[in-house]
mmCIF file of C-alpha atoms in Angstrom:
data_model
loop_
_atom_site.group_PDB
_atom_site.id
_atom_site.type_symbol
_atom_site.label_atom_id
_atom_site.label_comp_id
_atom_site.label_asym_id
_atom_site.label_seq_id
_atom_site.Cartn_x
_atom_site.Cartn_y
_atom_site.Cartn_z
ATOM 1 C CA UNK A 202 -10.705 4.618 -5.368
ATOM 2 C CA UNK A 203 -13.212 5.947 -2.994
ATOM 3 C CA UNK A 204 -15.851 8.668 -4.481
ATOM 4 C CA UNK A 205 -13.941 12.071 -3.189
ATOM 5 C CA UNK A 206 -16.172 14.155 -0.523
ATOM 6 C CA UNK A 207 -17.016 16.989 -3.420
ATOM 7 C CA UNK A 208 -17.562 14.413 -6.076
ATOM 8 C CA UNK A 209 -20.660 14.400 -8.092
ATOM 9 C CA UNK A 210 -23.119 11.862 -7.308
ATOM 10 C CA UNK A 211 -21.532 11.491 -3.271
ATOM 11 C CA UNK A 212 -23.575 11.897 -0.564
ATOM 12 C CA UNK A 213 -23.564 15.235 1.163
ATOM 13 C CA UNK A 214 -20.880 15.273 3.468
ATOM 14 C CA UNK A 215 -21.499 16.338 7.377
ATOM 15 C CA UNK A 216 -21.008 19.968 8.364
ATOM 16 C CA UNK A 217 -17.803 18.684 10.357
ATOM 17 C CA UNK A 218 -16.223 17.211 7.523
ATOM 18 C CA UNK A 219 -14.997 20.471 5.829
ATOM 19 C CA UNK A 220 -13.842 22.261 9.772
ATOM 20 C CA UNK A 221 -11.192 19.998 10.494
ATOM 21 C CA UNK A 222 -8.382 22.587 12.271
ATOM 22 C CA UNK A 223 -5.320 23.124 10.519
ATOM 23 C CA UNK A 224 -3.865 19.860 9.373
ATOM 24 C CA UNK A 225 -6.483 17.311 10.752
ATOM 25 C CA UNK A 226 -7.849 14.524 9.028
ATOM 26 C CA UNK A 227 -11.818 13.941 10.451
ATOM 27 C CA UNK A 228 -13.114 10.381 10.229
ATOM 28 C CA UNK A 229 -16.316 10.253 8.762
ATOM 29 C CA UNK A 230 -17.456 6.265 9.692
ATOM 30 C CA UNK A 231 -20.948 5.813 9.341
ATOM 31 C CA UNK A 232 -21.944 9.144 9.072
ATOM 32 C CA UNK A 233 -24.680 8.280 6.693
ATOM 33 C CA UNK A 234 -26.774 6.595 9.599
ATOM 34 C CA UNK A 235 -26.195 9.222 12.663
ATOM 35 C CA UNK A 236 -29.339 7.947 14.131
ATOM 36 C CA UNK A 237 -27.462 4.349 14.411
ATOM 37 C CA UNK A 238 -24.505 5.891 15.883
ATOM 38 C CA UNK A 239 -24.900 5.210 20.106
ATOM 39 C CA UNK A 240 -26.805 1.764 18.742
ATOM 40 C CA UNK A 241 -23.219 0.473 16.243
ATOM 41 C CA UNK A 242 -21.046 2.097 19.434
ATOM 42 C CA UNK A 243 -22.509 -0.254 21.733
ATOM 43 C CA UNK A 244 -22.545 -2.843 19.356
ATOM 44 C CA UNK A 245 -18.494 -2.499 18.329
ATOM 45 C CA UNK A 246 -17.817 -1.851 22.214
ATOM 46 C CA UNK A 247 -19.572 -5.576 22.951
ATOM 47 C CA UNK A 248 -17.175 -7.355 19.685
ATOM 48 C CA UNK A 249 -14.433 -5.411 21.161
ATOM 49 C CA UNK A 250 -14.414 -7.077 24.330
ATOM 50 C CA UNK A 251 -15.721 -10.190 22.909
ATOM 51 C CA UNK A 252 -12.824 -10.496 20.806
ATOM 52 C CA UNK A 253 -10.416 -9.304 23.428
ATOM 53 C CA UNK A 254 -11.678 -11.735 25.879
ATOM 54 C CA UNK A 255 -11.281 -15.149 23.276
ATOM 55 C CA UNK A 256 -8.272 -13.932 22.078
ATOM 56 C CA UNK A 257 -6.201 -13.289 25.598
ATOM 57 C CA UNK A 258 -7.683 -16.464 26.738
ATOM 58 C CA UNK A 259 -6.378 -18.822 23.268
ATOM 59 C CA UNK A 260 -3.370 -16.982 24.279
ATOM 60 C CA UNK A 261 -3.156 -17.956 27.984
ATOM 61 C CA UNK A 262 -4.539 -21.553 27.110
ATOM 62 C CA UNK A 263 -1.747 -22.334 24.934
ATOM 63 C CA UNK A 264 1.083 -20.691 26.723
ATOM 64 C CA UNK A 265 0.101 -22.367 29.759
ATOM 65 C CA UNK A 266 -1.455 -25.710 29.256
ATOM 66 C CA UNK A 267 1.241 -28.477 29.011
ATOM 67 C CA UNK A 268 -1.072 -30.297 26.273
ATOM 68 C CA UNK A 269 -1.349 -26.990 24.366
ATOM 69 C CA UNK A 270 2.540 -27.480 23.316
ATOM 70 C CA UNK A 271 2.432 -28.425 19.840
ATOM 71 C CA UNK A 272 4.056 -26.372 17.055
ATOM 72 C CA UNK A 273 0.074 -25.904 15.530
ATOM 73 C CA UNK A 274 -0.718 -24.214 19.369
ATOM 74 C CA UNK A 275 2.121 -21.836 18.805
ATOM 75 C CA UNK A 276 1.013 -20.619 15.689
ATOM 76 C CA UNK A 277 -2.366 -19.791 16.942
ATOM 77 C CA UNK A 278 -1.230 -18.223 19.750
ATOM 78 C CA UNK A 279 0.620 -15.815 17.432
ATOM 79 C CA UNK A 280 -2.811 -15.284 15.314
ATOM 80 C CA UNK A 281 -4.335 -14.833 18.621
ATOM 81 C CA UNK A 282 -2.146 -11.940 19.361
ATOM 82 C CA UNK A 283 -2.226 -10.107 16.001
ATOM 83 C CA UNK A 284 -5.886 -9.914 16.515
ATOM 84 C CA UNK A 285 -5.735 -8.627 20.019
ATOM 85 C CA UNK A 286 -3.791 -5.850 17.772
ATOM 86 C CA UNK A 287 -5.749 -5.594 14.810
ATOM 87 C CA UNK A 288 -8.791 -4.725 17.384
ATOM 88 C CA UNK A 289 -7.131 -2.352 19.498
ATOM 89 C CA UNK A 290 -5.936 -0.428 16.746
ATOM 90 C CA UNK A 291 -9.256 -0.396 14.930
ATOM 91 C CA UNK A 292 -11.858 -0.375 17.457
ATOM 92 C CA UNK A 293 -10.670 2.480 19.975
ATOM 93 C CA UNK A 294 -10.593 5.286 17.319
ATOM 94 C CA UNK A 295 -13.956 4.253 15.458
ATOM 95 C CA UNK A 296 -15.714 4.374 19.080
ATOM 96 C CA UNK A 297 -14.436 8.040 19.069
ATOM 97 C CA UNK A 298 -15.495 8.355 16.020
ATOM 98 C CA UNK A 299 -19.271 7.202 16.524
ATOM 99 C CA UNK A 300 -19.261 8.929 20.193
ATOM 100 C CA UNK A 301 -17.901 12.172 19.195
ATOM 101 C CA UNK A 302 -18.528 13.314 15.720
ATOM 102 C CA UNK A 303 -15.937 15.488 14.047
ATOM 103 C CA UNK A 304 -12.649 15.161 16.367
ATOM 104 C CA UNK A 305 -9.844 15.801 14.191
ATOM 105 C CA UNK A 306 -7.414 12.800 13.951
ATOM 106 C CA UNK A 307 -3.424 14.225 13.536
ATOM 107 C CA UNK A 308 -1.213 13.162 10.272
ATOM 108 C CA UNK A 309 0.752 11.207 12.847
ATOM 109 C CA UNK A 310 -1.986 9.451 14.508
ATOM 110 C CA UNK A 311 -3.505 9.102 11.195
ATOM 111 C CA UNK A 312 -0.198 7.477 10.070
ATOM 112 C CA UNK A 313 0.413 5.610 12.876
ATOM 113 C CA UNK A 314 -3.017 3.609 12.450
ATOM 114 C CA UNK A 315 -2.387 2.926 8.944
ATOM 115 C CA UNK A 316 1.154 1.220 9.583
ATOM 116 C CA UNK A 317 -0.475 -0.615 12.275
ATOM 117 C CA UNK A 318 -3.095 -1.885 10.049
ATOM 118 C CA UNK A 319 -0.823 -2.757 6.902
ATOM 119 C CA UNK A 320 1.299 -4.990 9.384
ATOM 120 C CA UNK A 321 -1.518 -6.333 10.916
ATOM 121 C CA UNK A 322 -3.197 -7.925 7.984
ATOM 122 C CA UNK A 323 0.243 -8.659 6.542
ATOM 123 C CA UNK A 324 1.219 -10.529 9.932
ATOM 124 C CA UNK A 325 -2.191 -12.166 9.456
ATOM 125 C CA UNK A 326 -1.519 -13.446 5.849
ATOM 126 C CA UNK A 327 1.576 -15.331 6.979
ATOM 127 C CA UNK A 328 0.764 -16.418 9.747
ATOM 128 C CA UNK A 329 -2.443 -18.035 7.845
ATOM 129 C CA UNK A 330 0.249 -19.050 5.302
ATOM 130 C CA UNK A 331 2.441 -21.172 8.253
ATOM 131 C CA UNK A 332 -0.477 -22.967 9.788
ATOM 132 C CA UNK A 333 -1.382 -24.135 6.841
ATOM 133 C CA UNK A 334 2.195 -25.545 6.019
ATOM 134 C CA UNK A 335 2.163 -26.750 9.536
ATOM 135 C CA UNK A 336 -1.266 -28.742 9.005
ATOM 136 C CA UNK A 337 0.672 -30.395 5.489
ATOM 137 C CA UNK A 338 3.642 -31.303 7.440
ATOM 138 C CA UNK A 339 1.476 -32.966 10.450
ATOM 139 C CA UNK A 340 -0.809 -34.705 7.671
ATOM 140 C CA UNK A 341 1.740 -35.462 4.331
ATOM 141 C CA UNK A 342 5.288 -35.957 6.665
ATOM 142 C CA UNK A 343 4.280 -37.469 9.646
ATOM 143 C CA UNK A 344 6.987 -39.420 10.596
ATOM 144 C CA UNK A 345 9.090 -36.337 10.029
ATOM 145 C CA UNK A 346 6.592 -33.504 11.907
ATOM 146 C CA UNK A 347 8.698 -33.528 15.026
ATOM 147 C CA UNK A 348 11.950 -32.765 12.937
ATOM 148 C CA UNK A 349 11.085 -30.362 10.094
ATOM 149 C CA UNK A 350 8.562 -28.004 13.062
ATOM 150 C CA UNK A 351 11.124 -28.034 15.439
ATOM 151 C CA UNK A 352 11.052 -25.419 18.150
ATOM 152 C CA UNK A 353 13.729 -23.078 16.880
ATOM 153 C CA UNK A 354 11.989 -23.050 13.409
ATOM 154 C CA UNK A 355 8.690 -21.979 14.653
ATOM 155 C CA UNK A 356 9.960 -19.051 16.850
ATOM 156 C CA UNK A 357 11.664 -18.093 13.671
ATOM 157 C CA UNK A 358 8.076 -18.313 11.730
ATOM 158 C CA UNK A 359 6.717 -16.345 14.395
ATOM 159 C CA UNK A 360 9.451 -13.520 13.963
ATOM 160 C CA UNK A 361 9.223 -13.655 9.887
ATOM 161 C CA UNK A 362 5.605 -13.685 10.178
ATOM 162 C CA UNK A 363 5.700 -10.697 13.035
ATOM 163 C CA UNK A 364 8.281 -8.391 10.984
ATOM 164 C CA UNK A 365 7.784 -9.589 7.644
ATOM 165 C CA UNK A 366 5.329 -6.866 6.708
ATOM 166 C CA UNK A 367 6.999 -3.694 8.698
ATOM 167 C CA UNK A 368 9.474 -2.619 6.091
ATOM 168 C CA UNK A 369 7.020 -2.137 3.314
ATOM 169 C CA UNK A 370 3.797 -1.012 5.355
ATOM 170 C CA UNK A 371 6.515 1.649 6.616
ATOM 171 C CA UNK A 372 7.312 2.324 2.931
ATOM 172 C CA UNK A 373 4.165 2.932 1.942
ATOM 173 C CA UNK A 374 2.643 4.964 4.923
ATOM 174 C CA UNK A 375 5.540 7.425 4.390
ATOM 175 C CA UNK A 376 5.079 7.411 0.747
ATOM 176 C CA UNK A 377 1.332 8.188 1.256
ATOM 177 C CA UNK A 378 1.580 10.639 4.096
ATOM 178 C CA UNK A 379 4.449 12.750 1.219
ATOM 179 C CA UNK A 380 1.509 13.197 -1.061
ATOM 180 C CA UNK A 381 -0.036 17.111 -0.537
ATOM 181 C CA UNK A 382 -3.617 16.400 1.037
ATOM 182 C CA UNK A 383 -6.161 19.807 -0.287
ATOM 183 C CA UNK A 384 -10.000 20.563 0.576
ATOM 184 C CA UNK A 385 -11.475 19.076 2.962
ATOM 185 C CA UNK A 386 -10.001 16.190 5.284
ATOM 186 C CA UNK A 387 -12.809 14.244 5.805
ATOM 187 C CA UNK A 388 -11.907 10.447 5.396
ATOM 188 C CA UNK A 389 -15.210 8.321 4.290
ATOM 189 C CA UNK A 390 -14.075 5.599 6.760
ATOM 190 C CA UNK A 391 -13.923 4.818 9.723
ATOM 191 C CA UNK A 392 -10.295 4.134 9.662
ATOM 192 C CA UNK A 393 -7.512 5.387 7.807
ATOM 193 C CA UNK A 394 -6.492 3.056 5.084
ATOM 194 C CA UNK A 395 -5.229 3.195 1.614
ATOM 195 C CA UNK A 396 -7.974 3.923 -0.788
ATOM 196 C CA UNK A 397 -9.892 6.638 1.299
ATOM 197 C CA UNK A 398 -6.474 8.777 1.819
ATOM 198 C CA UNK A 399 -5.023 8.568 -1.919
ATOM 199 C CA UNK A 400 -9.243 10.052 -2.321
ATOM 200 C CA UNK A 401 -7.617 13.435 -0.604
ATOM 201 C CA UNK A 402 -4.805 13.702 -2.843
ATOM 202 C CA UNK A 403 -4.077 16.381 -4.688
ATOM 203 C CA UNK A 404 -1.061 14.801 -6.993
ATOM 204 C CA UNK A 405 -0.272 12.270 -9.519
ATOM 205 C CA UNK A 406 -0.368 9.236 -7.521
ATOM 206 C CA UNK A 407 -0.279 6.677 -10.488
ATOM 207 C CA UNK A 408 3.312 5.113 -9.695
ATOM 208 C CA UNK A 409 2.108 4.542 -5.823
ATOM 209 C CA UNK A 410 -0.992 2.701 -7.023
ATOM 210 C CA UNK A 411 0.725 0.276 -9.305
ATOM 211 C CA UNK A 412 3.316 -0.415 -6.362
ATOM 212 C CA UNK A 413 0.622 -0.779 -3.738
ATOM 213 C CA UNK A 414 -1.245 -2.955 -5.980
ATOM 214 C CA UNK A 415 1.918 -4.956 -6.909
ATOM 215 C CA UNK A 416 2.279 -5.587 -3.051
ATOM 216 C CA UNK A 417 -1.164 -6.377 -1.940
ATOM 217 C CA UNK A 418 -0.744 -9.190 -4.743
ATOM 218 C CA UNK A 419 2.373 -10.721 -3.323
ATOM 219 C CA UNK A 420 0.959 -10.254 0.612
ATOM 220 C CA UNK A 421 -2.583 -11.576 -0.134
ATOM 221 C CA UNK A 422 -1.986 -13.652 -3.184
ATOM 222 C CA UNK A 423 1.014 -15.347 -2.676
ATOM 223 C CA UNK A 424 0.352 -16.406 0.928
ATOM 224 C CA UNK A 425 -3.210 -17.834 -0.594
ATOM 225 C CA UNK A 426 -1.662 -20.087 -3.196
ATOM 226 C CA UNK A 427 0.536 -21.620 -1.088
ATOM 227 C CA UNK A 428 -2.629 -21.788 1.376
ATOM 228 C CA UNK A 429 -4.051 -23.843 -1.461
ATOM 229 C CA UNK A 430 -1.115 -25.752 -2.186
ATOM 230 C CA UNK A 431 -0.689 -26.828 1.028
ATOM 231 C CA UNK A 432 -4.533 -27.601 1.131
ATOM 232 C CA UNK A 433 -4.297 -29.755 -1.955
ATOM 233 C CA UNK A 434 -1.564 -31.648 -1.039
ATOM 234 C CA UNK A 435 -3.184 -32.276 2.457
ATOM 235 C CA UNK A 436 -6.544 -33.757 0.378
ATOM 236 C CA UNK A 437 -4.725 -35.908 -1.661
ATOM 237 C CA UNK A 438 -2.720 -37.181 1.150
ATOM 238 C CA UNK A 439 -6.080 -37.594 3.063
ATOM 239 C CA UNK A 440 -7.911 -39.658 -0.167
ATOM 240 C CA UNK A 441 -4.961 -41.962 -0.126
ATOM 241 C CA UNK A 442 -6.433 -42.905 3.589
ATOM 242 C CA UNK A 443 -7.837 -46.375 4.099
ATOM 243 C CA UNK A 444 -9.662 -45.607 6.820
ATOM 244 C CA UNK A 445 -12.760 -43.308 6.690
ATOM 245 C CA UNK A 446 -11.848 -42.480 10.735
ATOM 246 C CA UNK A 447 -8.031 -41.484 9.618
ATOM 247 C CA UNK A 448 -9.502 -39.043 6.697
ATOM 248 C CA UNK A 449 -12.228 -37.721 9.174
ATOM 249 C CA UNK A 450 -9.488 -36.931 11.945
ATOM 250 C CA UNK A 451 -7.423 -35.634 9.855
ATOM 251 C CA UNK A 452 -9.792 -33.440 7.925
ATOM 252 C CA UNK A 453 -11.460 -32.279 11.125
ATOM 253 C CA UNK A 454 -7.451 -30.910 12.652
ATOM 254 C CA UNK A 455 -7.621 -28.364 9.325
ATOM 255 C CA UNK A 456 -11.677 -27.405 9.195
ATOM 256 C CA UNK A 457 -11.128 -24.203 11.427
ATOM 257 C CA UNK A 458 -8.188 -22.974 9.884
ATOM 258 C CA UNK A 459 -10.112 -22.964 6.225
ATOM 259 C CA UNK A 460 -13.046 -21.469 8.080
ATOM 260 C CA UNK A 461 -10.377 -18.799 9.228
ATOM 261 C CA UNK A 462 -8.585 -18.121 6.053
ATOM 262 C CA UNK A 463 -12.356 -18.187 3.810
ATOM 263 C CA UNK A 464 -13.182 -15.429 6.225
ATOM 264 C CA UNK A 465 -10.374 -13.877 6.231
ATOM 265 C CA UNK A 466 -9.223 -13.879 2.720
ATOM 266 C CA UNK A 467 -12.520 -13.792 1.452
ATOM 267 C CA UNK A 468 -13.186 -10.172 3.060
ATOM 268 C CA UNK A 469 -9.753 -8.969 2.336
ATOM 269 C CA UNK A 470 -9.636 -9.502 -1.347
ATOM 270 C CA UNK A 471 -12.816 -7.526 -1.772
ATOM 271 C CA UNK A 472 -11.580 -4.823 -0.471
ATOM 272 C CA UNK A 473 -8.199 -4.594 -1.681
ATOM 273 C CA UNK A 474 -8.502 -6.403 -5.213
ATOM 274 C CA UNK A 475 -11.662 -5.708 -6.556
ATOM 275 C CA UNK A 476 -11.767 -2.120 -9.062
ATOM 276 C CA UNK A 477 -11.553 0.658 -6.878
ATOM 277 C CA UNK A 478 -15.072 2.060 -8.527
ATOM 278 C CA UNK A 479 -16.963 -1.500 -8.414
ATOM 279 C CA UNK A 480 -18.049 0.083 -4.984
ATOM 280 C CA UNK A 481 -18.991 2.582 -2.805
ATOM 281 C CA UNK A 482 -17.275 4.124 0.531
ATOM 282 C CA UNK A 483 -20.516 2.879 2.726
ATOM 283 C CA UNK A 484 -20.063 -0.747 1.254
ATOM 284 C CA UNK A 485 -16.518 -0.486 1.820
ATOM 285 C CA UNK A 486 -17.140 0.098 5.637
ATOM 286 C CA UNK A 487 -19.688 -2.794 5.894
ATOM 287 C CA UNK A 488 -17.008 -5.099 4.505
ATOM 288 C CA UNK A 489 -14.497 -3.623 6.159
ATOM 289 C CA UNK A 490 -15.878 -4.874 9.326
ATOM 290 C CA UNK A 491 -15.434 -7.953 8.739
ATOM 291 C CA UNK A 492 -11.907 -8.483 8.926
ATOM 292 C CA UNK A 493 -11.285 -5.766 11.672
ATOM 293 C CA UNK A 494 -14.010 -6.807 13.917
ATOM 294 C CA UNK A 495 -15.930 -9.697 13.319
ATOM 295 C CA UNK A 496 -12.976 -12.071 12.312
ATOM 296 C CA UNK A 497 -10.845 -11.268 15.794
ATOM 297 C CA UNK A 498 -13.965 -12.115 17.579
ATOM 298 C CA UNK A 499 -15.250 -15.044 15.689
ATOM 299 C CA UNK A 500 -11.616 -16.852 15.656
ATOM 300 C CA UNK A 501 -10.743 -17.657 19.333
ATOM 301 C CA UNK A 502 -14.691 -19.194 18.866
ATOM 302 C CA UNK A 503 -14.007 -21.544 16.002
ATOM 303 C CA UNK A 504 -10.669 -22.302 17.455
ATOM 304 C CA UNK A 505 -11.994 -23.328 21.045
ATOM 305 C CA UNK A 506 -15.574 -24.854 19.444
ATOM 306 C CA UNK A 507 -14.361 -27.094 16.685
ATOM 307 C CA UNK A 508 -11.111 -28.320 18.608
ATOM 308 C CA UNK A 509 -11.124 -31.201 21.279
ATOM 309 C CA UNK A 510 -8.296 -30.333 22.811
ATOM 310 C CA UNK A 511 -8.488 -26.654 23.259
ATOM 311 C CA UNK A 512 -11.737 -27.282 24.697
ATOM 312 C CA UNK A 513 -10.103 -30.427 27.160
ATOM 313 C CA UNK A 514 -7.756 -27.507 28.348
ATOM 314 C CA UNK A 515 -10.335 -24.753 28.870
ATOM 315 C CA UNK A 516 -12.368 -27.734 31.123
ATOM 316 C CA UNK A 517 -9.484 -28.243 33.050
ATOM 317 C CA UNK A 518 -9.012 -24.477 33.683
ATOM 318 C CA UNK A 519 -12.323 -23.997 34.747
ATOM 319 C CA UNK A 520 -11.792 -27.880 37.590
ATOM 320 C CA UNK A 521 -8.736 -25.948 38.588
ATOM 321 C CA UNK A 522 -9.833 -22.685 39.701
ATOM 322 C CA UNK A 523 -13.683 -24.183 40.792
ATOM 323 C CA UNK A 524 -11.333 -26.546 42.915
ATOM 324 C CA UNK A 525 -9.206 -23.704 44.478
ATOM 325 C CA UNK A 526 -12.368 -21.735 45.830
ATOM 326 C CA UNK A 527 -13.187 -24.942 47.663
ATOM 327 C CA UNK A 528 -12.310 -24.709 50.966
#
């Protein structure tokens, strides 16, 4: 668990950490560099649109583009779309935050974030989860792709994958948000999650820990074995190949989802499995970032880079409309 704002050995907390008004939480996000506030605000306003930008257009691409039709396409336009919502849930509030030190964030705006976030990275987990199972079908049962990802089965992926997470990141944001909050509301984040709220409790909060550990094992875990089982049965499929142009096009159609799920896994886990005292709030941010801001701006990238036709689709985009101005 985060060090609490009055704990021994935390850094001194800002003067509007401890004047939140009445109920108010107060986001305290980088407040040990306030000289690099305007400098990160500009910096997380630029990935903001960055990642808006790739994302909306991954999503356009593949709902639009008649070669973009494949089960795999709908998938990513569903990633594409969580991370157009993981960013404008995170990125909004910690501009405010940099901007305009010390504005009080309500319970229920608090709250709201938090349930937004939990389904987010849940969302993100299976839908990680399905692509990959998607890549093992296209790779291990080829003859039967067509049958098994049929169109009714991946709109119901999509809605598992979409809802899946809601009733327990409801659970436990109304579990959390029970707990009596005393001192001072400052949150040493610059978001409200988990680990920085239980920091503000004032109760025995042992029974939600175990349960909120028990669940980020079976929503990060879980979905990452079968990640790697669907890997490993893709590589042995793919050494079984006679033909070193068969293993290399068939390797090369599952290289940006591992990027993706190394990324995204790989930042996830340290926050949310690692001892809660291997490390401090300010790390915490710093990795934090990662999976709120730099992975929805990095994956339309390695999506659109590393894939032929993605790229074939954005070249005939750009013919079409050039062609249009011409008079």
């Amino acid at each position: 668990m985060p060090v609490a704002l009055g704990s021994p050995g935390a850094p001194a907390a800002p003067p509007w950490a401890n004047q939140s008004s009445g109920r108010e939480f107060v986001l305290l996000g980088f407040a040990h560099v306030p000289a690099l506030r305007p400098l990160l605000a500009a910096l997380f306003l630029a990935v903001l649109l960055l990642a808006l930008l790739g994302n909306a257009l991954l999503v356009l691409l593949t709902a639009l583009d008649p070669a973009l039709r494949a089960p795999m396409y709908f998938l990513l336009r569903q990633l594409a779309l969580v991370e157009i919502c993981f960013s404008l849930d995170i990125v909004p509030r910690l501009l405010v935050t940099l901007l305009r030190p010390g504005r009080g964030v309500s319970p229920a705006g608090c709250a709201l974030q938090l349930l937004l976030l939990l389904s987010c990275v849940t969302s993100e987990c299976f839908l990680l989860t399905a692509m990959a199972w998607d890549r093992y079908v296209a790779i291990c049962r080829p003859l039967r792709y067509g049958a098994i990802m049929s169109p009714r089965l991946c709109r119901l992926l999509a809605a598992t994958c979409w809802l899946g997470g809601v009733p327990v990141s409801l659970v436990f944001t109304i579990w959390l948000f029970h707990f009596p909050f005393c001192g001072p509301r400052g949150i040493r984040h610059f978001l409200c999650d988990i680990a920085p709220l239980l920091s503000l409790v004032c109760g025995d909060t042992r029974v939600f820990e175990a349960n909120a550990l028990a669940a980020t094992v079976l929503v990060i875990m879980v979905p990452f074995c079968l990640v790697a089982a669907s890997y490993i049965g893709v590589l042995a499929t793919v050494l079984q190949m006679p033909s070193a142009t068969g293993r290399h096009k068939a390797l090369s159609t599952c290289a940006s989802h591992l990027i993706v799920v190394v990324l995204f896994y790989g930042t996830t886990g340290v926050i949310h499995l690692r001892p809660k005292a291997s490390y401090s709030p300010e790390s915490k941010q710093v990795v934090s970032l990662s999976y709120t801001l730099v992975t929805p701006m990095l994956n339309p990238l390695i999506y659109s880079l590393r894939n032929k036709e993605v790229k074939a689709a954005l070249g005939r985009v750009c013919v079409q409309r050039r062609g249009s101005h011409i008079p």
